[in-house]
Coordinates of C-alpha atoms in Angstrom, one line a residue:
M254 CA -16.1 33.5 1.6
D255 CA -17.2 30.2 0.2
Y256 CA -19.4 28.8 -2.6
T257 CA -21.9 26.0 -3.4
V258 CA -21.5 24.1 -6.6
I259 CA -24.7 23.8 -8.7
I260 CA -24.9 21.0 -11.3
G261 CA -27.7 19.8 -13.6
L262 CA -27.3 17.1 -16.2
E263 CA -28.9 16.6 -19.6
V264 CA -28.6 12.9 -20.6
H265 CA -29.4 11.7 -24.1
V266 CA -30.2 8.0 -24.3
Q267 CA -30.6 6.1 -27.5
L268 CA -33.6 3.8 -27.3
Q269 CA -33.4 0.1 -28.4
T270 CA -35.6 0.1 -31.4
R271 CA -34.8 -1.6 -34.7
T272 CA -35.8 1.4 -36.8
K273 CA -35.5 5.2 -36.4
L274 CA -38.0 7.5 -34.7
F275 CA -39.9 8.7 -37.8
C276 CA -38.8 6.3 -40.6
G277 CA -38.0 2.7 -41.3
C278 CA -34.2 3.0 -41.5
S279 CA -32.0 0.8 -39.3
T280 CA -30.6 2.1 -36.0
K281 CA -27.7 -0.4 -36.1
F282 CA -24.3 1.1 -35.1
N283 CA -22.5 1.1 -38.4
P284 CA -19.5 3.5 -38.4
D285 CA -17.6 1.5 -41.1
H286 CA -20.4 2.1 -43.7
P287 CA -21.4 5.8 -43.4
N288 CA -24.5 7.2 -45.0
T289 CA -25.9 3.8 -45.8
Q290 CA -28.8 3.8 -43.3
T291 CA -30.7 6.8 -44.7
C292 CA -33.9 7.6 -46.6
P293 CA -35.8 10.6 -47.9
V294 CA -37.4 11.1 -44.4
C295 CA -34.3 11.2 -42.3
L296 CA -32.5 13.2 -45.0
G297 CA -35.2 15.8 -45.0
L298 CA -35.9 15.6 -48.8
P299 CA -38.9 17.6 -50.1
G300 CA -42.3 15.8 -49.8
A301 CA -41.1 13.1 -47.4
L302 CA -43.4 12.8 -44.3
P303 CA -42.5 11.3 -40.9
V304 CA -44.4 8.5 -39.2
L305 CA -44.0 8.0 -35.5
N306 CA -42.3 4.7 -34.3
R307 CA -44.8 3.2 -31.9
E308 CA -42.2 1.2 -30.1
A309 CA -40.0 4.3 -29.5
F310 CA -42.9 6.0 -27.8
H311 CA -43.6 2.9 -25.7
L312 CA -40.0 2.8 -24.6
G313 CA -40.1 6.5 -23.8
M314 CA -43.1 6.0 -21.6
K315 CA -41.3 3.1 -19.9
T316 CA -38.4 5.3 -19.2
G317 CA -40.5 8.1 -17.8
L318 CA -42.4 5.8 -15.5
A319 CA -39.2 4.2 -14.3
I320 CA -37.8 7.6 -13.2
N321 CA -41.1 8.4 -11.4
C322 CA -42.3 11.0 -14.0
E323 CA -45.9 12.0 -14.6
I324 CA -47.1 10.9 -18.0
P325 CA -49.5 13.6 -19.4
S326 CA -52.6 12.6 -21.3
F327 CA -51.5 14.8 -24.2
T328 CA -48.2 15.4 -25.8
K329 CA -47.0 16.9 -29.1
W330 CA -44.0 17.3 -31.4
D331 CA -42.1 20.5 -32.1
R332 CA -39.5 21.6 -34.6
K333 CA -36.3 22.9 -33.1
Q334 CA -34.6 25.1 -35.7
Y335 CA -30.8 25.2 -36.1
Y336 CA -28.3 25.0 -38.9
Y337 CA -25.5 22.4 -38.7
P338 CA -24.0 20.0 -41.3
D339 CA -25.2 16.9 -39.4
L340 CA -28.9 18.1 -39.5
P341 CA -30.0 17.9 -43.1
K342 CA -33.6 19.2 -42.4
A343 CA -32.1 22.3 -40.6
Y344 CA -34.5 21.4 -37.8
Q345 CA -34.8 18.6 -35.2
I346 CA -38.1 17.0 -34.3
S347 CA -38.2 17.3 -30.5
Q348 CA -40.7 18.3 -27.8
Y349 CA -40.8 21.7 -26.2
D350 CA -43.6 22.8 -23.9
L351 CA -45.6 19.6 -23.7
P352 CA -43.1 16.8 -23.1
M353 CA -44.2 13.2 -22.8
S354 CA -43.1 12.9 -19.2
Q355 CA -42.1 15.4 -16.5
N356 CA -41.7 16.0 -12.7
G357 CA -39.8 12.9 -11.8
W358 CA -36.9 11.9 -9.5
L359 CA -34.1 9.4 -9.1
E360 CA -32.6 8.4 -5.7
I361 CA -28.9 8.0 -5.4
E362 CA -26.6 7.1 -2.5
I363 CA -24.2 9.9 -1.8
D364 CA -22.3 8.4 1.2
A365 CA -21.5 4.7 1.1
E366 CA -20.4 4.7 4.8
T367 CA -23.5 6.2 6.3
G368 CA -25.9 5.1 3.5
E369 CA -27.1 8.7 3.1
K370 CA -29.3 9.1 0.0
K371 CA -30.5 12.0 -2.1
K372 CA -33.5 12.4 -4.4
V373 CA -32.4 14.2 -7.6
G374 CA -35.3 15.9 -9.3
I375 CA -36.0 15.3 -13.0
I376 CA -37.6 18.2 -14.8
R377 CA -38.6 16.2 -17.9
A378 CA -37.8 13.3 -20.1
H379 CA -38.9 13.9 -23.7
L380 CA -38.5 12.1 -27.1
E381 CA -36.5 13.6 -30.0
E382 CA -34.6 12.5 -33.0
D383 CA -30.8 12.4 -33.0
A384 CA -28.6 14.3 -35.4
G385 CA -25.9 12.8 -37.6
K386 CA -22.2 12.7 -36.6
N387 CA -19.5 15.2 -37.8
S388 CA -15.8 14.0 -38.0
H389 CA -13.4 16.9 -38.1
D390 CA -9.7 16.9 -39.0
E391 CA -7.9 17.6 -35.8
S392 CA -4.4 17.3 -37.2
G393 CA -4.3 20.9 -38.3
R394 CA -3.6 19.9 -41.9
G395 CA -6.7 21.4 -43.3
Q396 CA -8.4 18.1 -44.5
D397 CA -12.1 17.9 -45.0
S398 CA -14.7 17.4 -42.3
K399 CA -16.9 14.4 -42.9
V400 CA -20.6 13.9 -42.1
D401 CA -22.2 10.5 -41.4
L402 CA -26.0 10.6 -41.4
N403 CA -26.6 7.0 -40.3
R404 CA -27.5 8.2 -36.8
C405 CA -29.7 11.0 -38.0
G406 CA -33.3 10.2 -36.9
T407 CA -32.4 7.7 -34.2
P408 CA -34.8 7.8 -31.3
L409 CA -33.5 9.5 -28.2
V410 CA -35.0 10.2 -24.8
E411 CA -33.5 13.4 -23.2
I412 CA -33.5 13.3 -19.4
V413 CA -33.1 16.7 -17.9
S414 CA -32.3 16.8 -14.2
E415 CA -33.0 19.6 -11.7
P416 CA -29.8 21.4 -10.6
D417 CA -29.8 19.3 -7.4
L418 CA -26.3 17.8 -7.7
R419 CA -23.5 19.5 -5.6
T420 CA -20.3 17.6 -6.4
A421 CA -18.7 15.9 -9.4
Q422 CA -18.9 12.6 -7.5
E423 CA -22.7 13.0 -7.1
A424 CA -23.0 13.7 -10.8
R425 CA -21.1 10.5 -11.6
K426 CA -23.2 8.5 -9.1
Y427 CA -26.4 9.9 -10.7
L428 CA -25.2 8.8 -14.1
E429 CA -24.2 5.3 -12.9
E430 CA -27.5 4.8 -11.2
L431 CA -29.4 6.1 -14.3
R432 CA -27.5 3.8 -16.7
L433 CA -28.1 0.8 -14.4
L434 CA -31.9 1.6 -14.2
L435 CA -32.2 2.0 -18.0
T436 CA -30.4 -1.3 -18.7
Y437 CA -32.5 -3.1 -16.1
I438 CA -35.7 -2.0 -17.8
D439 CA -34.2 -2.9 -21.2
V440 CA -34.9 0.4 -23.0
S441 CA -31.3 1.0 -24.0
D442 CA -27.9 -0.7 -23.9
C443 CA -26.4 2.7 -22.7
N444 CA -23.1 1.9 -24.5
M445 CA -21.2 5.2 -24.2
Q446 CA -18.5 4.1 -26.7
E447 CA -21.2 3.8 -29.4
G448 CA -22.9 7.0 -28.3
S449 CA -26.0 5.3 -26.8
L450 CA -25.6 7.4 -23.7
R451 CA -24.3 11.0 -23.8
C452 CA -24.2 13.7 -21.2
D453 CA -24.0 17.5 -21.1
A454 CA -23.3 19.1 -17.7
N455 CA -24.5 22.5 -16.7
V456 CA -22.3 24.0 -14.0
N457 CA -22.1 27.2 -12.0
L458 CA -21.3 28.4 -8.5
H459 CA -23.3 30.2 -5.9
V460 CA -20.8 32.4 -4.1
H461 CA -21.7 33.3 -0.5
Q462 CA -20.8 36.9 0.5
E463 CA -20.0 38.0 4.0
N464 CA -23.2 40.2 4.0
G465 CA -25.3 37.1 3.3
E466 CA -25.8 37.9 -0.4
V467 CA -25.4 35.0 -2.9
I468 CA -23.9 35.7 -6.3
A469 CA -24.4 33.1 -9.1
T470 CA -21.6 32.8 -11.6
P471 CA -22.3 32.4 -15.3
I472 CA -23.7 29.0 -16.3
V473 CA -21.5 26.8 -18.4
E474 CA -22.7 23.8 -20.4
I475 CA -19.9 21.3 -20.9
K476 CA -20.1 19.1 -24.0
N477 CA -18.1 16.1 -25.3
L478 CA -18.5 14.0 -22.2
N479 CA -18.3 10.4 -23.3
S480 CA -17.4 8.6 -20.0
F481 CA -18.4 8.8 -16.4
R482 CA -14.8 9.6 -15.4
G483 CA -14.8 12.3 -18.0
V484 CA -17.9 13.9 -16.5
E485 CA -16.3 13.8 -13.1
Q486 CA -13.0 15.3 -14.3
A487 CA -14.7 18.0 -16.4
I488 CA -16.9 19.2 -13.6
E489 CA -14.0 19.3 -11.1
Y490 CA -11.9 21.3 -13.6
E491 CA -14.8 23.7 -14.4
V492 CA -15.6 24.4 -10.7
K493 CA -12.0 25.4 -10.2
R494 CA -11.9 27.5 -13.3
Q495 CA -15.1 29.3 -12.5
W496 CA -13.9 30.1 -9.0
E497 CA -10.7 31.5 -10.2
E498 CA -12.5 33.5 -12.9
W499 CA -15.0 34.9 -10.4
Q500 CA -12.1 36.0 -8.1
K501 CA -10.6 37.9 -11.0
T502 CA -13.7 39.5 -12.5
G503 CA -16.5 39.2 -10.1
L504 CA -18.9 38.7 -13.0
S505 CA -22.3 37.0 -12.4
M506 CA -24.8 35.3 -14.6
K507 CA -26.6 38.6 -14.9
D508 CA -23.5 40.0 -16.7
V509 CA -22.4 37.1 -18.9
P510 CA -24.7 34.9 -21.0
K511 CA -24.6 31.1 -20.7
E512 CA -21.6 29.6 -22.5
T513 CA -20.9 26.2 -24.1
R514 CA -17.5 24.7 -23.5
G515 CA -16.0 21.5 -24.8
W516 CA -14.1 19.0 -22.6
D517 CA -10.6 18.1 -23.9
A518 CA -9.8 14.9 -22.1
D519 CA -6.2 14.8 -23.4
R520 CA -5.4 18.2 -21.9
G521 CA -7.8 18.0 -19.0
V522 CA -9.4 21.4 -19.7
T523 CA -12.6 22.9 -20.9
L524 CA -12.4 25.1 -24.0
G525 CA -14.9 27.9 -24.9
Q526 CA -16.9 27.0 -28.0
R527 CA -19.8 29.4 -28.4
G528 CA -22.5 31.4 -26.6
K529 CA -25.4 29.1 -25.5
E530 CA -28.6 29.5 -27.5
E531 CA -31.8 30.2 -25.6
A532 CA -35.2 28.7 -26.4
A533 CA -36.2 31.7 -28.5
D534 CA -33.1 31.2 -30.7
Y535 CA -34.4 27.8 -31.8
R536 CA -37.8 29.2 -32.9
Y537 CA -39.8 26.2 -31.7
F538 CA -43.2 25.6 -33.2
P539 CA -45.5 22.6 -33.4
D540 CA -44.6 20.1 -36.2
P541 CA -47.4 20.3 -38.8
D542 CA -46.6 16.8 -40.2
L543 CA -47.1 14.9 -36.9
A544 CA -50.3 14.4 -34.9
P545 CA -50.2 14.9 -31.2
V546 CA -50.2 11.7 -29.0
T547 CA -52.8 11.0 -26.4
V548 CA -52.2 8.5 -23.5
T549 CA -55.0 6.8 -21.6
D550 CA -54.9 5.7 -18.0
A551 CA -55.1 2.1 -19.2
E552 CA -52.1 2.6 -21.4
R553 CA -50.1 4.0 -18.5
E554 CA -51.0 1.1 -16.3
S555 CA -50.1 -1.4 -19.0
V556 CA -46.6 0.1 -19.4
L557 CA -46.2 0.4 -15.6
S558 CA -47.0 -3.3 -15.3
E559 CA -44.1 -4.2 -17.6
L560 CA -41.5 -2.6 -15.4
C561 CA -39.2 -5.0 -13.5
E562 CA -38.2 -4.4 -9.9
R563 CA -36.0 -1.2 -9.9
P564 CA -32.2 -1.7 -9.0
A565 CA -32.5 0.4 -5.9
S566 CA -35.4 -1.5 -4.5
R567 CA -33.8 -4.8 -5.3
R568 CA -30.6 -3.7 -3.7
D569 CA -32.4 -3.0 -0.4
R570 CA -34.4 -6.2 -0.7
F571 CA -31.3 -8.3 -1.1
E572 CA -29.8 -6.8 2.0
E573 CA -33.0 -7.7 4.0
D574 CA -34.0 -11.0 2.5
Y575 CA -30.6 -12.6 2.1
Q576 CA -28.7 -10.8 4.9
L577 CA -26.2 -9.4 2.5
S578 CA -23.9 -6.5 3.3
T579 CA -24.5 -3.2 1.5
Y580 CA -21.3 -3.8 -0.5
D581 CA -22.2 -7.3 -1.6
A582 CA -25.8 -6.3 -2.6
A583 CA -24.4 -3.4 -4.6
V584 CA -21.8 -5.6 -6.4
I585 CA -24.5 -8.0 -7.5
I586 CA -27.0 -5.4 -8.6
D587 CA -24.4 -3.4 -10.4
Q588 CA -23.5 -6.4 -12.6
G589 CA -26.9 -6.1 -14.3
R590 CA -30.4 -7.7 -14.1
I591 CA -29.4 -11.1 -15.5
F592 CA -26.6 -11.5 -13.0
A593 CA -28.9 -10.5 -10.2
D594 CA -31.4 -13.0 -11.4
Y595 CA -28.7 -15.7 -11.4
F596 CA -27.7 -14.9 -7.8
E597 CA -31.3 -14.9 -6.6
T598 CA -32.0 -18.3 -8.2
V599 CA -28.8 -19.7 -6.5
A600 CA -29.7 -18.1 -3.1
Q601 CA -33.3 -19.5 -3.1
G602 CA -32.1 -22.9 -4.3
C603 CA -29.4 -23.4 -1.7
G604 CA -31.1 -21.6 1.2
N605 CA -28.0 -19.4 2.1
G606 CA -27.9 -16.0 0.6
K607 CA -24.5 -15.1 1.9
Q608 CA -23.0 -18.3 0.6
A609 CA -24.6 -17.7 -2.8
A610 CA -23.2 -14.1 -2.8
N611 CA -19.7 -15.3 -2.1
W612 CA -19.8 -17.8 -4.9
V613 CA -21.3 -15.6 -7.6
T614 CA -19.2 -12.6 -6.8
Q615 CA -15.9 -14.6 -6.5
D616 CA -15.9 -18.0 -8.2
V617 CA -18.4 -17.3 -10.9
Q618 CA -17.2 -13.7 -11.5
R619 CA -13.6 -14.9 -11.8
E620 CA -14.6 -17.5 -14.4
L621 CA -16.6 -14.9 -16.4
N622 CA -13.6 -12.6 -16.5
E623 CA -11.3 -15.3 -17.6
R624 CA -13.7 -16.5 -20.3
S625 CA -14.7 -12.9 -21.3
C626 CA -18.3 -13.9 -21.3
D627 CA -21.6 -12.7 -19.8
I628 CA -23.5 -14.6 -17.1
D629 CA -26.1 -15.8 -19.6
A630 CA -23.4 -17.7 -21.5
F631 CA -21.9 -19.3 -18.4
P632 CA -22.0 -23.1 -18.6
I633 CA -23.0 -23.7 -15.0
T634 CA -26.7 -22.7 -14.6
P635 CA -28.0 -21.3 -11.4
D636 CA -29.9 -24.4 -10.6
V637 CA -26.8 -26.5 -10.8
L638 CA -24.8 -24.2 -8.7
A639 CA -27.6 -24.1 -6.1
A640 CA -27.7 -27.9 -6.0
L641 CA -23.9 -27.9 -5.4
L642 CA -24.1 -25.3 -2.6
K643 CA -27.0 -27.2 -1.1
K644 CA -24.7 -30.1 -0.5
V645 CA -22.3 -27.8 1.4
E646 CA -25.2 -26.6 3.5
A647 CA -26.3 -30.2 4.2
S648 CA -22.6 -31.0 5.3
E649 CA -22.3 -33.6 2.5
I650 CA -19.2 -31.9 1.1
T651 CA -16.8 -29.2 2.3
I652 CA -16.5 -25.8 0.5
K653 CA -13.0 -26.9 -0.7
S654 CA -14.6 -30.1 -2.2
A655 CA -17.4 -27.9 -3.7
R656 CA -14.8 -25.9 -5.5
T657 CA -13.2 -29.1 -6.9
V658 CA -16.6 -30.1 -8.2
F659 CA -17.2 -26.6 -9.6
Q660 CA -14.0 -26.8 -11.6
A661 CA -14.8 -30.4 -12.8
L662 CA -18.2 -29.2 -14.0
L663 CA -16.5 -26.5 -16.0
E664 CA -14.1 -29.0 -17.6
E665 CA -16.9 -31.3 -18.7
E666 CA -17.1 -31.8 -22.5
D667 CA -20.8 -31.3 -22.1
S668 CA -21.3 -27.6 -22.3
S669 CA -24.4 -27.7 -20.0
P670 CA -23.5 -29.6 -16.8
S671 CA -26.4 -31.2 -15.0
V672 CA -27.4 -31.6 -11.3
E673 CA -26.9 -35.3 -11.6
Q674 CA -23.2 -34.8 -12.6
I675 CA -22.5 -33.3 -9.2
Q676 CA -23.0 -36.5 -7.3
T677 CA -21.1 -38.5 -10.0
I678 CA -18.0 -36.2 -9.6
I679 CA -18.3 -36.4 -5.8
D680 CA -18.3 -40.2 -5.9
E681 CA -15.5 -40.5 -8.5
K682 CA -13.2 -38.2 -6.6
G683 CA -14.2 -39.4 -3.1
L684 CA -15.2 -36.0 -2.0
G685 CA -18.1 -36.9 0.2
L686 CA -17.8 -36.1 3.9
V687 CA -17.0 -39.1 6.1
S688 CA -19.8 -39.6 8.6
D689 CA -18.1 -42.7 10.2
T690 CA -16.6 -41.3 13.3
G691 CA -15.1 -44.7 14.2
E692 CA -12.9 -44.6 11.1
L693 CA -12.0 -41.0 11.9
E694 CA -11.1 -41.8 15.5
T695 CA -8.8 -44.6 14.5
I696 CA -6.8 -42.2 12.2
I697 CA -6.8 -39.4 14.8
E698 CA -5.5 -41.8 17.4
A699 CA -2.6 -42.8 15.0
V700 CA -1.8 -39.1 14.1
V701 CA -1.8 -38.1 17.8
A702 CA 0.5 -41.0 18.7
K703 CA 3.0 -39.9 16.0
N704 CA 3.1 -36.2 17.1
E705 CA 3.9 -36.1 20.8
K706 CA 5.5 -32.6 20.6
A707 CA 2.4 -31.1 18.9
V708 CA 0.2 -32.7 21.5
A709 CA 2.4 -31.4 24.3
D710 CA 2.4 -27.9 22.7
F711 CA -1.4 -28.0 22.5
Q712 CA -1.7 -29.1 26.1
S713 CA 0.5 -26.3 27.2
G714 CA -1.9 -23.8 25.7
K715 CA -0.6 -23.4 22.1
Q716 CA -3.9 -23.7 20.2
A717 CA -2.3 -23.3 16.8
A718 CA -0.6 -26.7 17.2
V719 CA -3.9 -28.4 16.4
G720 CA -3.8 -27.0 12.9
A721 CA -0.9 -29.2 11.7
L722 CA -2.6 -32.3 13.0
I723 CA -5.8 -31.5 11.2
G724 CA -3.9 -31.3 8.0
Q725 CA -2.4 -34.8 8.6
V726 CA -5.8 -36.3 9.3
M727 CA -7.3 -34.7 6.2
R728 CA -4.5 -36.2 4.1
E729 CA -5.2 -39.7 5.5
I730 CA -8.9 -39.7 4.9
K731 CA -10.5 -37.8 2.0
G732 CA -13.8 -36.2 2.7
A733 CA -13.3 -35.7 6.4
D734 CA -15.1 -32.6 7.7
P735 CA -12.4 -30.2 9.1
K736 CA -14.7 -29.0 11.8
T737 CA -15.4 -32.6 13.0
V738 CA -11.7 -33.5 12.8
R739 CA -10.8 -30.5 14.9
E740 CA -13.4 -31.3 17.6
L741 CA -12.3 -35.0 17.8
L742 CA -8.6 -34.0 18.0
I743 CA -9.2 -31.5 20.8
K744 CA -11.3 -34.1 22.6
K745 CA -8.5 -36.7 22.2
M746 CA -5.7 -34.4 23.4
S747 CA -7.6 -32.8 26.3

């Protein structure tokens, strides 16, 4: 007897607007000043009427198109009724039966070694307003709970996947790819620490009986998932818990209603919270204060034209156009769009994609980590780095010398090093490759004459002996090309 894990994710993403979904209050993350970014609309005071934020709807459409959703010509707003301290209106403005986008998909890689990919279906991506934030006393001392309504009314897009995921690792990969996509198209910063991206996981098992029957265990929705690692751990725990529970009770989803459980990261367990409400419990009905929204074909095309190249497509293109490994392409893409733009400018400028990848993922990334800065604040622009690497490609300097120039550029008092400074540093430090083979041959002859044992070792078949001689030559003449030195030494000793 075995089972299949069934996972579907509901992801709430805060859109990058300056103001809330239906009022003019700021959406700035401001936990130190609670209840200061509110107004009669987001507090639900009598007589206050909502007005749709056009930019929020625009970003919602952008999100839907990026995840390959259909954008209907007609969508409306619905009231979702429930009572909770962080929801002052006692209802949330959301979308029920006519969402703004539906029937999409997101492709993820599920096996790095084979490159196997999977398309995860997306049921819908709809707009809704966020609730406030409750802070409870967890010390057991009976102190008051606190409610901060600054977040109340912030625009969210809720992305609901099909139950197509089969492992906790696939769920994490889906979230990572989704976050990468949403930051690339600049609809959200997806900062999980600030609550800009939150996830609920729906998990159950399909148990396969020996007679061919499949029994579905009760569905559990896991809340309080605020990190990708937390999602992975919570699903792994819940799968194990449900399997053990089924072996004890044999209960199926027909016998037990859907349950909401919270993830306790400190204890590494899920804890029962309540029975999960169904749609009827929320008593949805169209919001009478908001007009439906119609979308034309021209508006769809206009938003579609704003989308940049998707991360997955760009990853594949980097492998093909710049002959990068799957690993290198993924490392560059996963750093974000601005980092990928930086790499591509360097690669095109120097004419060697692999060389550019090595530098941006090693030398540049190391400096970024040490300086704790982002690529857009890095003092060496991609044009300057491309010019430096172009000199390596043209055999004007060695890679070792290029790194010396790179460090010298970073040490310049001028915060924006120029292409012209590269040659100045090369000349000042004598880093240019020596093209005069006559001078090289003179030094090689002298080195060979002083190292009779190394020469004898080489002539007896010990190829490693030439290495020490190369080092001596390089110390005698700065800017010598190690490859040329090696060739001349071997010719001299043969």
